[in-house]
CSV table of C-alpha atoms and ligand atoms in Angstrom, one decimal:
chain,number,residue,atom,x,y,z
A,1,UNK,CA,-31.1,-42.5,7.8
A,2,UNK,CA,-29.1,-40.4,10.2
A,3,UNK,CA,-28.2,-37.1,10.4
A,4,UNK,CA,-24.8,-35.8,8.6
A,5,UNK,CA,-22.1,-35.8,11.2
A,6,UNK,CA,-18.7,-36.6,12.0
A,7,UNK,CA,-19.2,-40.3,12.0
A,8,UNK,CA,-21.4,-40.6,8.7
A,9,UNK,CA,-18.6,-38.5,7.0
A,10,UNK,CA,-15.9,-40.0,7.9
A,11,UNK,CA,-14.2,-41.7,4.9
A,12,UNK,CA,-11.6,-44.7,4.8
A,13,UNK,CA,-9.7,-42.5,2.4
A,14,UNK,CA,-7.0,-40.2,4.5
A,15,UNK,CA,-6.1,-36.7,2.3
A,16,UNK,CA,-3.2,-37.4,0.2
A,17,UNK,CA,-2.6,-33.4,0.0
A,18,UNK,CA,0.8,-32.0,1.3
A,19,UNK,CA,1.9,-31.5,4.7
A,20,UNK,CA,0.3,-28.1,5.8
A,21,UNK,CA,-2.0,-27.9,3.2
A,22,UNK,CA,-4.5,-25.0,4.3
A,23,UNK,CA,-7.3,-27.9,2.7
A,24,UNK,CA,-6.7,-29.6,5.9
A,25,UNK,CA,-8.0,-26.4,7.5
A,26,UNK,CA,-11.0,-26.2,5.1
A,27,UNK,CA,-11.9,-29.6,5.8
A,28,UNK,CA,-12.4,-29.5,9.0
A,29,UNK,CA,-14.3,-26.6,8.8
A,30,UNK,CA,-16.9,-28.1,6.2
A,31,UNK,CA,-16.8,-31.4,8.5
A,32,UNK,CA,-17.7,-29.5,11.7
A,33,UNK,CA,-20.4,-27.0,10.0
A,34,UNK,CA,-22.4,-30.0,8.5
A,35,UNK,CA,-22.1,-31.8,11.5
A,36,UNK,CA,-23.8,-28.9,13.4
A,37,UNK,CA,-26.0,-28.4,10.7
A,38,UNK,CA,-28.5,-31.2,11.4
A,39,UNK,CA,-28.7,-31.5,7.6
A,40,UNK,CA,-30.3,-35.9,7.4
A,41,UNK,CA,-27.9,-38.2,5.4
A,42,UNK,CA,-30.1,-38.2,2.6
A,43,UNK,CA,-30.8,-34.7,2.4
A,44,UNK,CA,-27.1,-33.6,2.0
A,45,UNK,CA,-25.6,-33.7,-1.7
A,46,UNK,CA,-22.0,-32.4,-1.9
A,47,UNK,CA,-20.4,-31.3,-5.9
A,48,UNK,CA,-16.5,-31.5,-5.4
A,49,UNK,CA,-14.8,-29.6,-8.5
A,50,UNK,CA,-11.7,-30.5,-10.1
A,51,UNK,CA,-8.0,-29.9,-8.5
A,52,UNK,CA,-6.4,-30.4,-4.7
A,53,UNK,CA,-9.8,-29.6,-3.1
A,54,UNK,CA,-12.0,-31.5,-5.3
A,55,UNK,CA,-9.5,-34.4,-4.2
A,56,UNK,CA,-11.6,-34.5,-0.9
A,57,UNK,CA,-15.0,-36.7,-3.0
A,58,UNK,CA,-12.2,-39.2,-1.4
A,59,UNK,CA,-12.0,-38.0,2.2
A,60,UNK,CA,-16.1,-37.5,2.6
A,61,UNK,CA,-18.3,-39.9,2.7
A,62,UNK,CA,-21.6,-38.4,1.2
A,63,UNK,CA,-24.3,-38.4,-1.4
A,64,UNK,CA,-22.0,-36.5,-4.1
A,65,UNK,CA,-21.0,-35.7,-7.9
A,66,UNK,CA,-17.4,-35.2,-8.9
A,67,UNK,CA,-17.7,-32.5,-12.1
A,68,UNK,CA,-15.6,-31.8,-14.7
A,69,UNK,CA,-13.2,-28.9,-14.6
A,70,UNK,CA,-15.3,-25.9,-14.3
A,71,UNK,CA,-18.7,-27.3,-14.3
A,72,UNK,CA,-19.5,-27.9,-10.5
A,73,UNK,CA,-21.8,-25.2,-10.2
A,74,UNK,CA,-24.0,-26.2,-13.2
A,75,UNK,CA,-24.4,-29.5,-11.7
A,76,UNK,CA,-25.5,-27.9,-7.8
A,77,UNK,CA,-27.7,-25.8,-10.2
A,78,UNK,CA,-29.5,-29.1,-12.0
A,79,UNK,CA,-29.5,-31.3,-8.6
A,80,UNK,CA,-31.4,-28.5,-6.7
A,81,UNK,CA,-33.9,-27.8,-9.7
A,82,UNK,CA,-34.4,-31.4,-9.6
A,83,UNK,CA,-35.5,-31.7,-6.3
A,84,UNK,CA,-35.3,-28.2,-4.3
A,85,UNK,CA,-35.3,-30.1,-0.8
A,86,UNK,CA,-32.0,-31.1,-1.1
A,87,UNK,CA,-29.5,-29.1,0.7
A,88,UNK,CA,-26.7,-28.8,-2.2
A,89,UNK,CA,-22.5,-27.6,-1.4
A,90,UNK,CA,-20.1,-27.0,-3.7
A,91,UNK,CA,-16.5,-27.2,-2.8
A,92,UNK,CA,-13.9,-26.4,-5.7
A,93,UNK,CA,-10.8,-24.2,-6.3
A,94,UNK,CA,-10.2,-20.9,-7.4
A,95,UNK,CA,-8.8,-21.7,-11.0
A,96,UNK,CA,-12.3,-23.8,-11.2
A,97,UNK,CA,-14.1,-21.6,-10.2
A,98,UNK,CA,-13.1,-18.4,-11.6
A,99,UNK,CA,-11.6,-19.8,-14.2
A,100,UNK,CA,-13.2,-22.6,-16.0
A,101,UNK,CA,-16.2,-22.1,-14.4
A,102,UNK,CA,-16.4,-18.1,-14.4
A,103,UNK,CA,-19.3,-18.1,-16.5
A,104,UNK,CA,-21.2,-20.5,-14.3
A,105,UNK,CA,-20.0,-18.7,-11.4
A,106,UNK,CA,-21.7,-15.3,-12.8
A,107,UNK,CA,-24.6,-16.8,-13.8
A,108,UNK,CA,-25.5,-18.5,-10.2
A,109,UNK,CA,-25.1,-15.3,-8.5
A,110,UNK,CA,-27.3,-13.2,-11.3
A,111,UNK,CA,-29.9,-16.5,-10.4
A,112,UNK,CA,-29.7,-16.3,-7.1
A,113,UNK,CA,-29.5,-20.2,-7.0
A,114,UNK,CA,-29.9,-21.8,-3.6
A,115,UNK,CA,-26.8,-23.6,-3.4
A,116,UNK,CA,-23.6,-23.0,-1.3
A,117,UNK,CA,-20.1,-22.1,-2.3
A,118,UNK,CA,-17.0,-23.1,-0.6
A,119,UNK,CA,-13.9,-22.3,-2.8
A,120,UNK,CA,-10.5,-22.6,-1.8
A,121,UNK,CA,-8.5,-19.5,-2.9
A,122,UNK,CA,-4.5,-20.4,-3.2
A,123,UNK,CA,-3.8,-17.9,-5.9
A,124,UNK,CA,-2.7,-20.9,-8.2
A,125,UNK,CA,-3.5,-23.7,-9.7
A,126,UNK,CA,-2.2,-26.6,-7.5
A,127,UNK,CA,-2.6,-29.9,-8.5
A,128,UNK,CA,-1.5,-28.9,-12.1
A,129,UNK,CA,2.1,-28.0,-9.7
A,130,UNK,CA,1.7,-24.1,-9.6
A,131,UNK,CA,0.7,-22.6,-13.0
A,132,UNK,CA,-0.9,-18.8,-12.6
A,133,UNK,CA,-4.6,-18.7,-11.7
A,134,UNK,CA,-7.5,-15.9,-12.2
A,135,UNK,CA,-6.4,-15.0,-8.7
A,136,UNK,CA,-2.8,-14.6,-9.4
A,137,UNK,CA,-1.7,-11.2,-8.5
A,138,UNK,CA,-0.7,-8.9,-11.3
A,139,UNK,CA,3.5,-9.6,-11.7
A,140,UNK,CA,4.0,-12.6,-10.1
A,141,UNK,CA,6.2,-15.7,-11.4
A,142,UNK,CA,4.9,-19.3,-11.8
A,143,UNK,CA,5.4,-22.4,-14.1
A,144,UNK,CA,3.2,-20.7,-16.7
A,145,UNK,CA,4.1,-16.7,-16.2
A,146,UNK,CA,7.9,-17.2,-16.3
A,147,UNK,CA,8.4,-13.2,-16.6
A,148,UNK,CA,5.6,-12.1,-14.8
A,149,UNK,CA,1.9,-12.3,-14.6
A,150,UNK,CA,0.2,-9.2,-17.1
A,151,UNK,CA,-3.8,-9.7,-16.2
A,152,UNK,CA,-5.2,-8.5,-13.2
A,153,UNK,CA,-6.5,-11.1,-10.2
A,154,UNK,CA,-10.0,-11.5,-10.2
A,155,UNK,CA,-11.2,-10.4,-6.8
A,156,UNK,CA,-14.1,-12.8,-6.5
A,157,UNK,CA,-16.0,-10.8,-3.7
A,158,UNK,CA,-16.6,-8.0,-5.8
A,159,UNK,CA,-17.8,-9.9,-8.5
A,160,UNK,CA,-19.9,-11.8,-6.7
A,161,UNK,CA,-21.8,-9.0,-4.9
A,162,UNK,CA,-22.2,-7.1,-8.1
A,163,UNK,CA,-23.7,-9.9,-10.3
A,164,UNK,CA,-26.5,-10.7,-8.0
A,165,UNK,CA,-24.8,-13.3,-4.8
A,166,UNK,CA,-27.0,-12.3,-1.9
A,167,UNK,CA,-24.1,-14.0,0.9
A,168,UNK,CA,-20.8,-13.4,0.3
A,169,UNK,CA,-18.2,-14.2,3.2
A,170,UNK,CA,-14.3,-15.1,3.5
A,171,UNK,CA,-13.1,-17.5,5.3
A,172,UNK,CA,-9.1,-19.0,6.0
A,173,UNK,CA,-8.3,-22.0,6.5
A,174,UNK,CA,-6.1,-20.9,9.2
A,175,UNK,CA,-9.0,-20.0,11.5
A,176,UNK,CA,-10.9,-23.6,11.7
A,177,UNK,CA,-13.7,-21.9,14.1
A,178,UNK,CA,-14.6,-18.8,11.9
A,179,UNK,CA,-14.4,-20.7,8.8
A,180,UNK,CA,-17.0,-22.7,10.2
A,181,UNK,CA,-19.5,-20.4,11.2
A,182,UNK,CA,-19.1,-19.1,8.1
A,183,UNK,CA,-20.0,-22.1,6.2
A,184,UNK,CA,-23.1,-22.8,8.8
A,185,UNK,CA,-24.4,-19.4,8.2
A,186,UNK,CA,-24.3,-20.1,4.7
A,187,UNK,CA,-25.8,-23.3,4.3
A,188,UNK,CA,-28.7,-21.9,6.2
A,189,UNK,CA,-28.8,-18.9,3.9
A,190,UNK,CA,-31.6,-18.5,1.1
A,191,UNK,CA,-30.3,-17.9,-2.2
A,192,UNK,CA,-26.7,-18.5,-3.4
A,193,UNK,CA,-24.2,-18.1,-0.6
A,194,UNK,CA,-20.3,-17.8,-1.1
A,195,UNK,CA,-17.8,-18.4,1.7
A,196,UNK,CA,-14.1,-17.7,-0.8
A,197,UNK,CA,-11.6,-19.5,1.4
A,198,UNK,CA,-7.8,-17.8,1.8
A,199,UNK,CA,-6.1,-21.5,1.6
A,200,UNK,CA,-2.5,-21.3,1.5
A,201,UNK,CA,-0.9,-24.1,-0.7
A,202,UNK,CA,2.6,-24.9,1.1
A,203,UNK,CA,3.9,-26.4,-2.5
A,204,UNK,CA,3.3,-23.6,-5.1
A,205,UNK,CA,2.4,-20.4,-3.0
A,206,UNK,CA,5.6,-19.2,-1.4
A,207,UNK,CA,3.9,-15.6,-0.7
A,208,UNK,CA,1.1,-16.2,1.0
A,209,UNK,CA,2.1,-18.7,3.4
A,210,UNK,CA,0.1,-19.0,7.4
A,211,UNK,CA,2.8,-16.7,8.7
A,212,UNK,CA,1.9,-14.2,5.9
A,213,UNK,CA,-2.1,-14.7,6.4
A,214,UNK,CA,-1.6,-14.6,9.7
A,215,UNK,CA,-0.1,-10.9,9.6
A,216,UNK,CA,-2.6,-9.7,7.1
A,217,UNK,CA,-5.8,-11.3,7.7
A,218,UNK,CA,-8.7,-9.0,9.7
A,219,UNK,CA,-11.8,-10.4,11.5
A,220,UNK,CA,-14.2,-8.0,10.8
A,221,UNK,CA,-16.5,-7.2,14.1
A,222,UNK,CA,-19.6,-8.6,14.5
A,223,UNK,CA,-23.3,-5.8,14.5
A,224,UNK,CA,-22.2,-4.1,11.2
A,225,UNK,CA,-24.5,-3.4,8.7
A,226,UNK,CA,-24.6,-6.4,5.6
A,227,UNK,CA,-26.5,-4.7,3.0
A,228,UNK,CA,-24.4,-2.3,1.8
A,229,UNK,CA,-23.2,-3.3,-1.6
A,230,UNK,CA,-20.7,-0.6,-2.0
A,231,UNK,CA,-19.1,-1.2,1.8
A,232,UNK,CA,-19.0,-4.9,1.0
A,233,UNK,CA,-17.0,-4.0,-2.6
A,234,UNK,CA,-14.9,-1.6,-0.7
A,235,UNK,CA,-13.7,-3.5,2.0
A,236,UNK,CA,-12.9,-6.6,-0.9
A,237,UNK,CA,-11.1,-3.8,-2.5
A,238,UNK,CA,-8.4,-3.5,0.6
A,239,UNK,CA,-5.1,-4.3,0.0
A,240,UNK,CA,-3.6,-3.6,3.0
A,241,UNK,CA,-5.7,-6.0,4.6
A,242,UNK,CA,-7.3,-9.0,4.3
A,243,UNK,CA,-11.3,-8.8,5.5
A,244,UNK,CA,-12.7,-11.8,6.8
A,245,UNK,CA,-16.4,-12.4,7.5
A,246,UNK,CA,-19.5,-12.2,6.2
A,247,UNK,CA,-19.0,-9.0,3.8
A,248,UNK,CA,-22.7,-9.0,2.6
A,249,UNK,CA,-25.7,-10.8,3.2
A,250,UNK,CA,-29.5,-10.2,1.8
A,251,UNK,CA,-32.1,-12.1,3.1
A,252,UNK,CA,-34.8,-10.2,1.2
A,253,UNK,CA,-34.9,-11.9,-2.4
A,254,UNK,CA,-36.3,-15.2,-3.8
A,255,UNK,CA,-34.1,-17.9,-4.7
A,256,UNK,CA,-34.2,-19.3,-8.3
A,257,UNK,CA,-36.3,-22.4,-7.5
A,258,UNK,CA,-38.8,-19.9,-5.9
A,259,UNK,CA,-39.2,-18.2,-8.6
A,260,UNK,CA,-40.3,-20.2,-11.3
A,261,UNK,CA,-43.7,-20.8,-11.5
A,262,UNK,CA,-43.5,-24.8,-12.1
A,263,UNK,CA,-40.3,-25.4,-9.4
A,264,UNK,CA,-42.4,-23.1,-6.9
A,265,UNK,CA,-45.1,-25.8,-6.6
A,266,UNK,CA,-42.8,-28.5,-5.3
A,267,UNK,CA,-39.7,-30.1,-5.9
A,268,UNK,CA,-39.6,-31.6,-9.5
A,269,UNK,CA,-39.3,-35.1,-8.5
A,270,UNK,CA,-42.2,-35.2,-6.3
A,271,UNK,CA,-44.5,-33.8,-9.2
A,272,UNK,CA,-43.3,-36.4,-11.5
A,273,UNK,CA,-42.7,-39.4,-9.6
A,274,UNK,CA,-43.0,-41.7,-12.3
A,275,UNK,CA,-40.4,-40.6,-14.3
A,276,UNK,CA,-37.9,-40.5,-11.3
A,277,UNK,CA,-37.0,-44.1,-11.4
A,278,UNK,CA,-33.9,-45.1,-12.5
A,279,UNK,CA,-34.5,-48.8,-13.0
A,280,UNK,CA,-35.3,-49.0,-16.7
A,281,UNK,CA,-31.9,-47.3,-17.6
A,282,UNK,CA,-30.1,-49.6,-14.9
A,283,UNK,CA,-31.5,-52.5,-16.8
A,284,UNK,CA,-29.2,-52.0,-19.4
A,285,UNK,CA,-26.2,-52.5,-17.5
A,286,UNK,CA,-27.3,-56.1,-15.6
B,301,SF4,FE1,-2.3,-28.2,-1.1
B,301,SF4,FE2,-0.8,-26.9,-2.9
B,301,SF4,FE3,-0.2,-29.4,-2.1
B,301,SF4,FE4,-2.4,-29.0,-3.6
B,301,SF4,S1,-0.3,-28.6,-4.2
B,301,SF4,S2,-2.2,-30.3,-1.8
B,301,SF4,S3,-3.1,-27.0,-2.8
B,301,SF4,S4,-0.2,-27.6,-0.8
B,302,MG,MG1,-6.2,-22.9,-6.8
């Protein structure tokens, strides 16, 4: 089969999203980093979660598995168990991902799983048409905080470095090129590797819009030293502005798969061959 690129994803499907969407922006990213990451057809399974962005299991054509609400990282988990050759990304929202699915989210980064992240953060929930999401800042108005939002936003870098995620990097869908480094340097990360997305949804989000990104948004320089936990938290921490790049990266520990004694001899499906085969439960529905 051929390699992933621009061609083998294409999809007859165009996005339904709205006009100016920042998905647009994240889709274009994801499209360009697989297509430089010579990653075979075959070798390439993609999870899409549920809302706007899981939406684009229509505008991908890939090996793939549309979850349910939440569970998108439990399935990456399972398919690279299964067979730990596959390269495995996930591509959800924030409500998905720190909502539904923030105990799944906490327990990939304690495992270290070897499976990439892409979320895309619009503070809301979208295709639900703008109800408050984990990410919500504190006060803010929606559909379902009609006086003002009372819990605090979740701020998913600092949760990720401190429960274990050994790449953690933001991206914004505003800036196509770093947004796709971003993702490349992930996918060829060991362990579990998190690029959180700044996507502005043009429908629900009128705060942070592209003009308001685009005032607040930092590229942080390139040399400086990844390890540090508490620099990483710190710089998440910022409210004045928004820190994009990879904010912490360890290349030192073992991914899950590596691990466990009976995944670290080979991948699951090439130990058990014979009970790989799907036919005999395909029987049952010729
Ligand atoms: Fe994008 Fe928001 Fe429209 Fe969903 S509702 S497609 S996130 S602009
Ligand atoms: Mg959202």
């Amino acid at each position: 089969m051929a390699v992933t690129s621009e061609v083998t994803l294409k999809s007859p499907i165009f996005p339904t999203w709205c006009p100016g969407c920042g998905d647009y922006g994240i889709w274009s990213a994801i499209k360009k980093a697989l297509a430089e990451s010579n990653i075979p057809e075959e070798q390439l399974v993609i999870v899409f979660g549920v809302g706007c962005s899981g939406n684009m299991a229509d505008f991908l054509r890939c090996y793939g598995f549309h979850a349910l609400h939440g569970r998108g990282l439990a399935n990456a988990e399972a398919i690279k168990m299964a067979n730990h050759d596959l390269k495995v990304l996930v591509i959800a929202g924030d409500g998905d991902t720190y909502g539904e699915g923030m105990g799944h989210f906490i327990a990939a980064c304690r495992g270290n799983h070897d499976i990439t992240v892409v979320v895309h953060n619009n503070q809301v929930y979208g295709l639900t048409t703008g109800q408050a999401a984990p990410t919500t800042p504190k006060t803010w108005k929606t559909k379902s905080t009609p006086t003002g939002q009372v819990e605090e936003p979740v701020n998913p870098v600092a949760l990720a470095v401190s429960s274990g995620a050994t790449f953690v990097a933001r991206g914004y869908a505003g800036n196509i090129p770093l947004t796709t480094e971003l993702i490349k340097k992930a996918l060829t990360h060991k362990g579990f590797s998190l690029v959180d997305t700044f996507q502005p949804c043009v429908t629900f989000n009128k705060q942070n819009t592209h003009a308001w990104y685009n005032e607040h948004v930092n590229k942080l320089e390139e040399g400086r030293n990844l390890s540090d936990k508490l620099e990483a938290i710190k710089l998440s921490m910022d409210t004045e502005k928004l820190h994009l790049g990879i904010l912490y990266e360890d290349t030192t520990q073992h991914a899950y798969h590596e691990a466990i004694p009976n995944l670290s001899k080979g991948p699951l499906v090439k130990q058990f061959p014979s009970q790989v085969s799907l036919s005999k439960g395909l029987q049952a529905y010729l």
